Amino acid sequence: MAEAPARPSGGAAAPQPHGRLFNFSAGPAVLPVSVLEEAQADLLNWRGCGVSVMEMSHRGKEFTQIFNEAEADLRELLAIPENYRVLFLQAGATSQFSAVPLNLAPAGATVDHIVTGSWSKKAAEEAGKYAAVNIVAKGDNKSIPAREQWNLTPGAAYVHYCDNETIQGVEFRGAPDAGAATLVADMSSNFCSKPVDVAKYGLIYAGAQKNIGPAGVVVVIAREDLVGNARPETPAVLDYKVMEGSLYNTPPCWSIYVCGLVFKHMLAMGGLEAVQAANEAKAAVVYDAIAASSGFYASPVAPEARSMMNIPFTIPARPELEKDFVAEAAMRGMVQLKGHRSVGGMRASVYNSMPMEGVQQLATFMQEFASRPA
Ligand SMILES: *Cc1c(COP(=O)(O)O)cnc(C)c1O
């Protein structure tokens, strides 16, 4: 029997609070420890009201307060203009692949889609059930197609794109110029990772489980003129007008509550400018480790499109080592580093709540692994 590899000393994990690991999962993903502790402290009896958030009426005064604070805090974080509605809906970001055309595209309309990776491709495919989809630009999964090449359809109901491709690690730098067209963005995997000029968008949606909370809630931020035009056949739970206030039926109460704690945590950090500065510093540690490896590691993504949240990387000359890398990293307390099955290699997801020590430890291990004799 082969000997187990000796556990090398470089980059060994310092124990984390509660025996937690550094979790590089793409989603559901890491949450702030302080938020989890707060949720734990409140679990059985929320602020002395005698019941858990999981057990209280969604129309009672306690949950109304939780809900209103979550919305108000998100509005403050993103400086959401007053003429935008905020909805906390269910069925994930994927639900919006259908809800957006059903609410924003009249029957027979054309909708424009930019495809830069797996999620924007999926969104375009689903929209095709409800509208004529025009793929106005298609990337190579490594970069963003040049704006001059986008062939926008005059009169299209909207232009849809994905601000951060979670699987490929391709991220836009700010809102693309869609001219007079209504811009719709899937921001699931970089939501609240940096300030966003909401006024440039008609609609933004984001599943919670990447950056702001547990799975089970998708946030929709929609300009008010886009609410109230759903097609008659739209399911009630996807109709923005019906769901406005998000209390038509039982909302994902617990998930909204935890998102609210995360929003307060981000405000206490200093808001999204501070969050962005921390994220830039963390992503730089990983990209610098790739760059410093003299070609041992490679990023498949063009430098100007590299994501601050999801960092895929490979070992191009010796791909057979990639599974060892993932396994040894896990032995040192750094888990979920395997790349998506469609891309291969490794992927480090370094969302808001990944601590700096996590990426530093990863970089130390990357260097140690790369410098071993071949
Ligand atoms: C995860 C993800 C989705 C899908 O989210 P679900 O909540 O699983 O429906 C959609 N778009 C992007 C960019 C994502 O990262």
mmCIF file of C-alpha atoms and ligand atoms in Angstrom:
data_model
loop_
_atom_site.group_PDB
_atom_site.id
_atom_site.type_symbol
_atom_site.label_atom_id
_atom_site.label_comp_id
_atom_site.label_asym_id
_atom_site.label_seq_id
_atom_site.Cartn_x
_atom_site.Cartn_y
_atom_site.Cartn_z
ATOM 1 C CA MET A 1 0.000 0.000 0.000
ATOM 2 C CA ALA A 2 1.275 3.466 -0.884
ATOM 3 C CA GLU A 3 2.258 5.622 2.023
ATOM 4 C CA ALA A 4 0.031 8.564 2.752
ATOM 5 C CA PRO A 5 1.845 11.732 1.667
ATOM 6 C CA ALA A 6 3.620 13.390 4.552
ATOM 7 C CA ARG A 7 1.751 16.494 5.574
ATOM 8 C CA PRO A 8 4.128 19.290 4.594
ATOM 9 C CA SER A 9 4.583 22.057 7.084
ATOM 10 C CA GLY A 10 4.383 25.108 4.763
ATOM 11 C CA GLY A 11 0.941 26.701 4.853
ATOM 12 C CA ALA A 12 -0.487 24.383 7.483
ATOM 13 C CA ALA A 13 -3.843 25.548 8.729
ATOM 14 C CA ALA A 14 -4.184 27.499 11.927
ATOM 15 C CA PRO A 15 -7.364 26.305 13.629
ATOM 16 C CA GLN A 16 -10.372 28.482 12.824
ATOM 17 C CA PRO A 17 -13.110 29.440 15.302
ATOM 18 C CA HIS A 18 -15.753 26.712 15.757
ATOM 19 C CA GLY A 19 -13.517 24.254 13.892
ATOM 20 C CA ARG A 20 -14.465 25.908 10.623
ATOM 21 C CA LEU A 21 -12.546 25.465 7.372
ATOM 22 C CA PHE A 22 -11.662 28.007 4.730
ATOM 23 C CA ASN A 23 -14.535 27.360 2.367
ATOM 24 C CA PHE A 24 -13.860 28.347 -1.242
ATOM 25 C CA SER A 25 -17.226 27.039 -2.443
ATOM 26 C CA ALA A 26 -18.879 28.838 -5.364
ATOM 27 C CA GLY A 27 -22.227 28.567 -3.602
ATOM 28 C CA PRO A 28 -23.857 28.098 -1.211
ATOM 29 C CA ALA A 29 -20.871 29.931 0.135
ATOM 30 C CA VAL A 30 -19.150 31.264 3.215
ATOM 31 C CA LEU A 31 -21.026 33.621 5.552
ATOM 32 C CA PRO A 32 -19.569 35.940 8.204
ATOM 33 C CA VAL A 33 -18.876 34.056 11.449
ATOM 34 C CA SER A 34 -20.352 36.919 13.456
ATOM 35 C CA VAL A 35 -23.612 36.622 11.502
ATOM 36 C CA LEU A 36 -23.794 32.875 12.062
ATOM 37 C CA GLU A 37 -23.154 33.430 15.777
ATOM 38 C CA GLU A 38 -25.895 36.026 15.928
ATOM 39 C CA ALA A 39 -28.337 33.747 14.116
ATOM 40 C CA GLN A 40 -27.378 30.975 16.523
ATOM 41 C CA ALA A 41 -27.960 33.163 19.550
ATOM 42 C CA ASP A 42 -31.374 34.164 18.185
ATOM 43 C CA LEU A 43 -32.278 30.726 16.927
ATOM 44 C CA LEU A 44 -34.672 29.560 19.634
ATOM 45 C CA ASN A 45 -36.114 32.861 20.753
ATOM 46 C CA TRP A 46 -35.758 35.937 18.589
ATOM 47 C CA ARG A 47 -35.139 38.989 20.795
ATOM 48 C CA GLY A 48 -37.219 37.590 23.609
ATOM 49 C CA CYS A 49 -40.416 37.279 21.564
ATOM 50 C CA GLY A 50 -40.613 33.594 22.553
ATOM 51 C CA VAL A 51 -40.356 31.990 19.102
ATOM 52 C CA SER A 52 -37.778 31.475 16.413
ATOM 53 C CA VAL A 53 -37.774 33.446 13.151
ATOM 54 C CA MET A 54 -38.520 30.067 11.554
ATOM 55 C CA GLU A 55 -41.736 29.814 13.528
ATOM 56 C CA MET A 56 -43.206 33.305 13.492
ATOM 57 C CA SER A 57 -46.020 34.624 11.313
ATOM 58 C CA HIS A 58 -44.757 36.340 8.213
ATOM 59 C CA ARG A 59 -47.446 38.987 8.778
ATOM 60 C CA GLY A 60 -46.740 39.538 12.471
ATOM 61 C CA LYS A 61 -45.018 42.641 13.823
ATOM 62 C CA GLU A 62 -41.722 40.869 14.532
ATOM 63 C CA PHE A 63 -41.227 39.577 11.017
ATOM 64 C CA THR A 64 -42.529 42.826 9.542
ATOM 65 C CA GLN A 65 -39.724 44.581 11.404
ATOM 66 C CA ILE A 66 -37.121 42.055 10.208
ATOM 67 C CA PHE A 67 -38.370 42.396 6.633
ATOM 68 C CA ASN A 68 -38.528 46.192 6.628
ATOM 69 C CA GLU A 69 -35.060 46.515 8.146
ATOM 70 C CA ALA A 70 -33.597 44.117 5.576
ATOM 71 C CA GLU A 71 -35.056 46.155 2.743
ATOM 72 C CA ALA A 72 -34.028 49.493 4.275
ATOM 73 C CA ASP A 73 -30.474 48.281 4.905
ATOM 74 C CA LEU A 74 -30.128 46.948 1.356
ATOM 75 C CA ARG A 75 -31.444 50.262 0.016
ATOM 76 C CA GLU A 76 -28.830 52.093 2.059
ATOM 77 C CA LEU A 77 -26.001 49.768 1.021
ATOM 78 C CA LEU A 78 -26.681 50.053 -2.705
ATOM 79 C CA ALA A 79 -28.100 53.599 -2.582
ATOM 80 C CA ILE A 80 -31.172 52.267 -4.393
ATOM 81 C CA PRO A 81 -33.183 55.175 -5.828
ATOM 82 C CA GLU A 82 -36.731 55.640 -4.576
ATOM 83 C CA ASN A 83 -38.277 54.762 -7.907
ATOM 84 C CA TYR A 84 -37.016 51.178 -7.609
ATOM 85 C CA ARG A 85 -38.878 48.326 -5.954
ATOM 86 C CA VAL A 86 -37.031 45.701 -3.916
ATOM 87 C CA LEU A 87 -38.455 42.176 -3.857
ATOM 88 C CA PHE A 88 -37.301 39.136 -1.891
ATOM 89 C CA LEU A 89 -38.575 36.169 -3.895
ATOM 90 C CA GLN A 90 -38.119 32.399 -3.936
ATOM 91 C CA ALA A 91 -36.891 29.780 -6.420
ATOM 92 C CA GLY A 92 -33.440 31.239 -6.841
ATOM 93 C CA ALA A 93 -31.860 33.336 -9.543
ATOM 94 C CA THR A 94 -33.005 30.694 -12.012
ATOM 95 C CA SER A 95 -36.627 31.785 -11.449
ATOM 96 C CA GLN A 96 -35.707 35.151 -12.928
ATOM 97 C CA PHE A 97 -34.605 33.552 -16.189
ATOM 98 C CA SER A 98 -38.375 33.120 -16.770
ATOM 99 C CA ALA A 99 -39.762 35.967 -14.643
ATOM 100 C CA VAL A 100 -37.803 38.641 -16.505
ATOM 101 C CA PRO A 101 -39.239 37.871 -19.966
ATOM 102 C CA LEU A 102 -42.721 37.255 -18.537
ATOM 103 C CA ASN A 103 -42.732 40.651 -16.798
ATOM 104 C CA LEU A 104 -40.698 42.775 -19.189
ATOM 105 C CA ALA A 105 -41.319 41.378 -22.674
ATOM 106 C CA PRO A 106 -44.784 41.616 -24.206
ATOM 107 C CA ALA A 107 -45.879 38.615 -26.285
ATOM 108 C CA GLY A 108 -44.033 38.624 -29.592
ATOM 109 C CA ALA A 109 -41.233 40.884 -28.338
ATOM 110 C CA THR A 110 -37.547 40.420 -29.040
ATOM 111 C CA VAL A 111 -35.082 40.401 -26.148
ATOM 112 C CA ASP A 112 -31.326 40.888 -26.443
ATOM 113 C CA HIS A 113 -28.896 38.658 -24.556
ATOM 114 C CA ILE A 114 -25.139 38.966 -24.092
ATOM 115 C CA VAL A 115 -23.596 35.535 -23.523
ATOM 116 C CA THR A 116 -20.294 35.494 -21.635
ATOM 117 C CA GLY A 117 -20.431 32.111 -19.918
ATOM 118 C CA SER A 118 -22.634 29.333 -18.545
ATOM 119 C CA TRP A 119 -25.150 31.408 -16.575
ATOM 120 C CA SER A 120 -25.886 33.967 -19.252
ATOM 121 C CA LYS A 121 -26.257 31.100 -21.726
ATOM 122 C CA LYS A 122 -28.803 29.420 -19.473
ATOM 123 C CA ALA A 123 -30.707 32.677 -19.040
ATOM 124 C CA ALA A 124 -30.893 33.116 -22.817
ATOM 125 C CA GLU A 125 -32.120 29.551 -23.314
ATOM 126 C CA GLU A 126 -34.922 29.964 -20.776
ATOM 127 C CA ALA A 127 -35.978 33.355 -22.164
ATOM 128 C CA GLY A 128 -36.360 31.619 -25.516
ATOM 129 C CA LYS A 129 -39.497 29.927 -24.172
ATOM 130 C CA TYR A 130 -41.214 33.300 -23.884
ATOM 131 C CA ALA A 131 -39.620 35.681 -26.363
ATOM 132 C CA ALA A 132 -37.572 35.864 -29.530
ATOM 133 C CA VAL A 133 -34.024 35.866 -28.182
ATOM 134 C CA ASN A 134 -31.319 37.664 -30.074
ATOM 135 C CA ILE A 135 -27.813 36.748 -28.909
ATOM 136 C CA VAL A 136 -26.278 40.121 -29.660
ATOM 137 C CA ALA A 137 -22.786 39.228 -28.496
ATOM 138 C CA LYS A 138 -21.150 35.966 -27.539
ATOM 139 C CA GLY A 139 -17.897 35.760 -25.604
ATOM 140 C CA ASP A 140 -15.301 32.990 -25.638
ATOM 141 C CA ASN A 141 -15.795 32.199 -21.910
ATOM 142 C CA LYS A 142 -12.501 34.008 -21.214
ATOM 143 C CA SER A 143 -13.266 37.627 -22.012
ATOM 144 C CA ILE A 144 -16.060 40.105 -22.633
ATOM 145 C CA PRO A 145 -16.930 40.763 -26.270
ATOM 146 C CA ALA A 146 -15.997 44.312 -27.275
ATOM 147 C CA ARG A 147 -18.896 46.726 -26.970
ATOM 148 C CA GLU A 148 -18.512 47.837 -30.624
ATOM 149 C CA GLN A 149 -19.410 44.312 -31.670
ATOM 150 C CA TRP A 150 -22.713 44.176 -29.826
ATOM 151 C CA ASN A 151 -25.438 44.255 -32.387
ATOM 152 C CA LEU A 152 -28.348 45.544 -30.277
ATOM 153 C CA THR A 153 -31.842 45.030 -31.697
ATOM 154 C CA PRO A 154 -33.767 48.287 -32.162
ATOM 155 C CA GLY A 155 -36.935 48.073 -30.065
ATOM 156 C CA ALA A 156 -35.835 45.050 -28.027
ATOM 157 C CA ALA A 157 -37.667 44.797 -24.694
ATOM 158 C CA TYR A 158 -34.348 44.732 -22.806
ATOM 159 C CA VAL A 159 -30.686 43.728 -22.880
ATOM 160 C CA HIS A 160 -29.788 40.944 -20.442
ATOM 161 C CA TYR A 161 -26.262 40.136 -19.289
ATOM 162 C CA CYS A 162 -24.523 38.397 -16.386
ATOM 163 C CA ASP A 163 -22.285 40.751 -14.417
ATOM 164 C CA ASN A 164 -20.097 37.958 -13.050
ATOM 165 C CA GLU A 165 -19.900 34.502 -14.584
ATOM 166 C CA THR A 166 -19.477 32.299 -11.534
ATOM 167 C CA ILE A 167 -18.180 29.275 -13.450
ATOM 168 C CA GLN A 168 -15.795 30.958 -15.911
ATOM 169 C CA GLY A 169 -14.692 33.799 -13.599
ATOM 170 C CA VAL A 170 -15.461 36.541 -16.133
ATOM 171 C CA GLU A 171 -16.659 39.821 -14.618
ATOM 172 C CA PHE A 172 -17.770 43.134 -16.101
ATOM 173 C CA ARG A 173 -16.238 46.370 -14.835
ATOM 174 C CA GLY A 174 -19.346 48.420 -14.186
ATOM 175 C CA ALA A 175 -22.580 48.587 -16.170
ATOM 176 C CA PRO A 176 -22.123 48.106 -19.902
ATOM 177 C CA ASP A 177 -23.460 50.841 -22.151
ATOM 178 C CA ALA A 178 -26.795 49.635 -23.513
ATOM 179 C CA GLY A 179 -27.753 52.986 -24.989
ATOM 180 C CA ALA A 180 -31.433 53.712 -24.478
ATOM 181 C CA ALA A 181 -32.269 50.036 -23.970
ATOM 182 C CA THR A 182 -33.432 48.682 -20.608
ATOM 183 C CA LEU A 183 -30.486 46.914 -18.991
ATOM 184 C CA VAL A 184 -31.128 43.732 -16.975
ATOM 185 C CA ALA A 185 -28.332 42.135 -14.948
ATOM 186 C CA ASP A 186 -27.866 38.815 -13.225
ATOM 187 C CA MET A 187 -25.611 39.809 -10.313
ATOM 188 C CA SER A 188 -25.983 36.597 -8.332
ATOM 189 C CA SER A 189 -22.302 36.017 -7.694
ATOM 190 C CA ASN A 190 -21.041 39.573 -7.223
ATOM 191 C CA PHE A 191 -24.060 41.193 -5.573
ATOM 192 C CA CYS A 192 -23.004 43.648 -2.862
ATOM 193 C CA SER A 193 -19.327 42.978 -3.598
ATOM 194 C CA LYS A 194 -18.872 46.616 -4.673
ATOM 195 C CA PRO A 195 -20.963 49.742 -5.200
ATOM 196 C CA VAL A 196 -23.306 49.652 -8.203
ATOM 197 C CA ASP A 197 -25.012 52.545 -9.963
ATOM 198 C CA VAL A 198 -28.520 51.083 -9.780
ATOM 199 C CA ALA A 199 -29.968 53.913 -11.889
ATOM 200 C CA LYS A 200 -28.165 52.512 -14.940
ATOM 201 C CA TYR A 201 -30.311 49.385 -14.748
ATOM 202 C CA GLY A 202 -33.921 48.570 -15.406
ATOM 203 C CA LEU A 203 -33.650 45.462 -13.261
ATOM 204 C CA ILE A 204 -31.029 43.642 -11.197
ATOM 205 C CA TYR A 205 -31.490 40.198 -9.693
ATOM 206 C CA ALA A 206 -29.294 38.080 -7.465
ATOM 207 C CA GLY A 207 -29.635 34.732 -5.732
ATOM 208 C CA ALA A 208 -28.555 35.109 -2.106
ATOM 209 C CA GLN A 209 -26.349 32.089 -1.560
ATOM 210 C CA LYS A 210 -23.185 33.445 -3.167
ATOM 211 C CA ASN A 211 -22.637 36.655 -1.274
ATOM 212 C CA ILE A 212 -25.456 37.754 1.005
ATOM 213 C CA GLY A 213 -27.119 34.858 2.755
ATOM 214 C CA PRO A 214 -28.511 31.329 2.673
ATOM 215 C CA ALA A 215 -30.115 29.779 -0.392
ATOM 216 C CA GLY A 216 -33.838 30.277 -0.677
ATOM 217 C CA VAL A 217 -34.141 33.915 -1.606
ATOM 218 C CA VAL A 218 -33.511 35.896 -4.754
ATOM 219 C CA VAL A 219 -33.397 39.682 -4.563
ATOM 220 C CA VAL A 220 -34.998 41.623 -7.418
ATOM 221 C CA ILE A 221 -34.452 45.368 -7.760
ATOM 222 C CA ALA A 222 -36.772 46.707 -10.453
ATOM 223 C CA ARG A 223 -37.481 50.219 -11.702
ATOM 224 C CA GLU A 224 -41.110 50.934 -10.908
ATOM 225 C CA ASP A 225 -42.279 51.326 -14.506
ATOM 226 C CA LEU A 226 -41.193 47.720 -15.130
ATOM 227 C CA VAL A 227 -43.494 46.414 -12.397
ATOM 228 C CA GLY A 228 -47.109 45.795 -13.362
ATOM 229 C CA ASN A 229 -46.772 44.705 -16.997
ATOM 230 C CA ALA A 230 -46.633 40.929 -16.592
ATOM 231 C CA ARG A 231 -48.303 38.848 -19.243
ATOM 232 C CA PRO A 232 -51.658 37.403 -18.198
ATOM 233 C CA GLU A 233 -50.336 33.843 -18.077
ATOM 234 C CA THR A 234 -47.507 34.752 -15.680
ATOM 235 C CA PRO A 235 -47.590 32.571 -12.559
ATOM 236 C CA ALA A 236 -48.574 34.723 -9.587
ATOM 237 C CA VAL A 237 -45.336 33.966 -7.733
ATOM 238 C CA LEU A 238 -43.318 35.328 -10.670
ATOM 239 C CA ASP A 239 -45.450 38.439 -11.219
ATOM 240 C CA TYR A 240 -43.585 41.429 -9.759
ATOM 241 C CA LYS A 241 -46.781 43.413 -9.175
ATOM 242 C CA VAL A 242 -48.432 40.560 -7.280
ATOM 243 C CA MET A 243 -45.256 39.888 -5.302
ATOM 244 C CA GLU A 244 -44.480 43.524 -4.496
ATOM 245 C CA GLY A 245 -44.047 43.758 -0.744
ATOM 246 C CA SER A 246 -43.073 40.073 -1.069
ATOM 247 C CA LEU A 247 -45.965 39.012 1.174
ATOM 248 C CA TYR A 248 -48.479 37.641 -1.347
ATOM 249 C CA ASN A 249 -47.569 34.208 -0.032
ATOM 250 C CA THR A 250 -45.165 33.067 2.675
ATOM 251 C CA PRO A 251 -41.733 34.487 1.868
ATOM 252 C CA PRO A 252 -38.464 32.682 2.687
ATOM 253 C CA CYS A 253 -38.531 34.234 6.170
ATOM 254 C CA TRP A 254 -35.416 32.660 7.628
ATOM 255 C CA SER A 255 -33.308 33.392 4.553
ATOM 256 C CA ILE A 256 -34.473 37.009 4.466
ATOM 257 C CA TYR A 257 -33.644 37.336 8.168
ATOM 258 C CA VAL A 258 -30.074 36.076 7.659
ATOM 259 C CA CYS A 259 -29.632 38.328 4.602
ATOM 260 C CA GLY A 260 -30.701 41.204 6.841
ATOM 261 C CA LEU A 261 -27.976 40.318 9.345
ATOM 262 C CA VAL A 262 -25.433 40.241 6.516
ATOM 263 C CA PHE A 263 -26.591 43.671 5.286
ATOM 264 C CA LYS A 264 -26.087 45.094 8.786
ATOM 265 C CA HIS A 265 -22.668 43.469 8.917
ATOM 266 C CA MET A 266 -21.691 45.140 5.615
ATOM 267 C CA LEU A 267 -22.968 48.515 6.782
ATOM 268 C CA ALA A 268 -20.918 48.138 9.957
ATOM 269 C CA MET A 269 -17.847 47.359 7.822
ATOM 270 C CA GLY A 270 -18.275 50.774 6.224
ATOM 271 C CA GLY A 271 -20.557 49.958 3.305
ATOM 272 C CA LEU A 272 -19.780 48.694 -0.159
ATOM 273 C CA GLU A 273 -16.700 50.869 -0.755
ATOM 274 C CA ALA A 274 -15.058 49.148 2.194
ATOM 275 C CA VAL A 275 -16.337 45.761 1.043
ATOM 276 C CA GLN A 276 -14.902 46.394 -2.419
ATOM 277 C CA ALA A 277 -11.499 47.426 -1.042
ATOM 278 C CA ALA A 278 -11.320 44.225 1.013
ATOM 279 C CA ASN A 279 -12.396 42.125 -1.978
ATOM 280 C CA GLU A 280 -9.819 43.725 -4.274
ATOM 281 C CA ALA A 281 -7.078 43.068 -1.755
ATOM 282 C CA LYS A 282 -8.110 39.415 -1.356
ATOM 283 C CA ALA A 283 -8.451 38.718 -5.084
ATOM 284 C CA ALA A 284 -5.039 40.323 -5.666
ATOM 285 C CA VAL A 285 -3.418 37.834 -3.284
ATOM 286 C CA VAL A 286 -4.638 34.926 -5.423
ATOM 287 C CA TYR A 287 -3.952 36.522 -8.814
ATOM 288 C CA ASP A 288 -0.480 37.554 -7.595
ATOM 289 C CA ALA A 289 0.192 33.974 -6.533
ATOM 290 C CA ILE A 290 -0.708 32.816 -10.045
ATOM 291 C CA ALA A 291 1.477 35.504 -11.627
ATOM 292 C CA ALA A 292 4.414 34.783 -9.306
ATOM 293 C CA SER A 293 4.450 31.079 -10.187
ATOM 294 C CA SER A 294 6.483 31.525 -13.409
ATOM 295 C CA GLY A 295 3.786 29.794 -15.422
ATOM 296 C CA PHE A 296 3.196 26.885 -13.053
ATOM 297 C CA TYR A 297 -0.370 28.177 -12.571
ATOM 298 C CA ALA A 298 -2.396 29.947 -15.227
ATOM 299 C CA SER A 299 -5.605 31.931 -15.257
ATOM 300 C CA PRO A 300 -7.681 31.184 -18.338
ATOM 301 C CA VAL A 301 -9.334 34.625 -18.210
ATOM 302 C CA ALA A 302 -8.171 37.800 -19.977
ATOM 303 C CA PRO A 303 -6.703 40.173 -17.354
ATOM 304 C CA GLU A 304 -9.286 42.924 -17.948
ATOM 305 C CA ALA A 305 -12.190 40.493 -17.395
ATOM 306 C CA ARG A 306 -10.875 38.637 -14.332
ATOM 307 C CA SER A 307 -13.428 38.226 -11.589
ATOM 308 C CA MET A 308 -12.889 39.514 -8.070
ATOM 309 C CA MET A 309 -15.176 36.733 -6.776
ATOM 310 C CA ASN A 310 -14.468 33.497 -8.666
ATOM 311 C CA ILE A 311 -10.890 32.736 -9.675
ATOM 312 C CA PRO A 312 -10.371 29.693 -11.890
ATOM 313 C CA PHE A 313 -6.786 28.520 -12.380
ATOM 314 C CA THR A 314 -5.010 25.527 -13.863
ATOM 315 C CA ILE A 315 -1.627 23.811 -13.836
ATOM 316 C CA PRO A 316 -1.149 23.901 -17.603
ATOM 317 C CA ALA A 317 2.105 21.936 -17.931
ATOM 318 C CA ARG A 318 1.115 19.240 -15.419
ATOM 319 C CA PRO A 319 -2.686 18.962 -15.276
ATOM 320 C CA GLU A 320 -2.328 15.575 -13.571
ATOM 321 C CA LEU A 321 -1.290 17.487 -10.418
ATOM 322 C CA GLU A 322 -4.549 19.400 -10.169
ATOM 323 C CA LYS A 323 -6.374 16.707 -8.229
ATOM 324 C CA ASP A 324 -3.434 16.446 -5.811
ATOM 325 C CA PHE A 325 -3.576 20.195 -5.327
ATOM 326 C CA VAL A 326 -7.275 20.065 -4.461
ATOM 327 C CA ALA A 327 -6.830 17.088 -2.121
ATOM 328 C CA GLU A 328 -3.813 18.522 -0.293
ATOM 329 C CA ALA A 329 -5.455 21.910 0.082
ATOM 330 C CA ALA A 330 -8.407 20.166 1.718
ATOM 331 C CA MET A 331 -6.023 18.419 4.142
ATOM 332 C CA ARG A 332 -4.876 21.880 5.185
ATOM 333 C CA GLY A 333 -8.361 23.168 5.798
ATOM 334 C CA MET A 334 -8.996 24.834 2.423
ATOM 335 C CA VAL A 335 -11.986 23.131 0.839
ATOM 336 C CA GLN A 336 -14.103 23.283 -2.320
ATOM 337 C CA LEU A 337 -11.243 24.307 -4.603
ATOM 338 C CA LYS A 338 -12.109 21.944 -7.425
ATOM 339 C CA GLY A 339 -13.034 23.755 -10.630
ATOM 340 C CA HIS A 340 -16.479 23.406 -12.139
ATOM 341 C CA ARG A 341 -16.804 20.145 -14.070
ATOM 342 C CA SER A 342 -17.293 22.083 -17.318
ATOM 343 C CA VAL A 343 -14.037 24.041 -16.904
ATOM 344 C CA GLY A 344 -11.738 21.734 -14.923
ATOM 345 C CA GLY A 345 -8.700 22.804 -12.914
ATOM 346 C CA MET A 346 -9.276 24.716 -9.713
ATOM 347 C CA ARG A 347 -11.540 27.570 -8.740
ATOM 348 C CA ALA A 348 -11.166 29.746 -5.664
ATOM 349 C CA SER A 349 -14.383 31.572 -4.864
ATOM 350 C CA VAL A 350 -13.417 34.473 -2.644
ATOM 351 C CA TYR A 351 -16.714 36.126 -1.802
ATOM 352 C CA ASN A 352 -17.190 38.972 0.669
ATOM 353 C CA SER A 353 -17.045 36.693 3.704
ATOM 354 C CA MET A 354 -13.858 34.827 2.806
ATOM 355 C CA PRO A 355 -11.326 36.133 5.343
ATOM 356 C CA MET A 356 -7.991 37.552 4.208
ATOM 357 C CA GLU A 357 -6.242 34.753 6.143
ATOM 358 C CA GLY A 358 -8.003 32.255 3.881
ATOM 359 C CA VAL A 359 -6.535 33.664 0.680
ATOM 360 C CA GLN A 360 -3.145 34.212 2.284
ATOM 361 C CA GLN A 361 -3.039 30.616 3.341
ATOM 362 C CA LEU A 362 -4.082 29.549 -0.151
ATOM 363 C CA ALA A 363 -1.314 31.663 -1.723
ATOM 364 C CA THR A 364 1.266 30.199 0.650
ATOM 365 C CA PHE A 365 0.170 26.698 -0.260
ATOM 366 C CA MET A 366 0.174 27.515 -3.987
ATOM 367 C CA GLN A 367 3.758 28.675 -3.744
ATOM 368 C CA GLU A 368 4.857 25.667 -1.722
ATOM 369 C CA PHE A 369 3.110 23.232 -4.081
ATOM 370 C CA ALA A 370 4.608 24.856 -7.185
ATOM 371 C CA SER A 371 8.157 24.834 -5.828
ATOM 372 C CA ARG A 372 8.299 21.094 -5.192
ATOM 373 C CA PRO A 373 10.821 19.191 -7.311
ATOM 374 C CA ALA A 374 9.070 17.746 -10.391
HETATM 375 C C1 LIG B 1 -25.730 30.516 -8.873
HETATM 376 C C2 LIG B 1 -26.121 31.388 -10.003
HETATM 377 C C3 LIG B 1 -27.396 31.313 -10.605
HETATM 378 C C4 LIG B 1 -28.436 30.301 -10.180
HETATM 379 O O1 LIG B 1 -28.853 30.517 -8.904
HETATM 380 P P1 LIG B 1 -29.947 29.544 -8.229
HETATM 381 O O2 LIG B 1 -30.239 30.250 -6.959
HETATM 382 O O3 LIG B 1 -29.315 28.202 -8.072
HETATM 383 O O4 LIG B 1 -31.125 29.507 -9.145
HETATM 384 C C5 LIG B 1 -27.669 32.179 -11.630
HETATM 385 N N1 LIG B 1 -26.767 33.077 -12.057
HETATM 386 C C6 LIG B 1 -25.543 33.169 -11.510
HETATM 387 C C7 LIG B 1 -24.592 34.197 -12.013
HETATM 388 C C8 LIG B 1 -25.181 32.338 -10.461
HETATM 389 O O5 LIG B 1 -23.958 32.431 -9.907
#
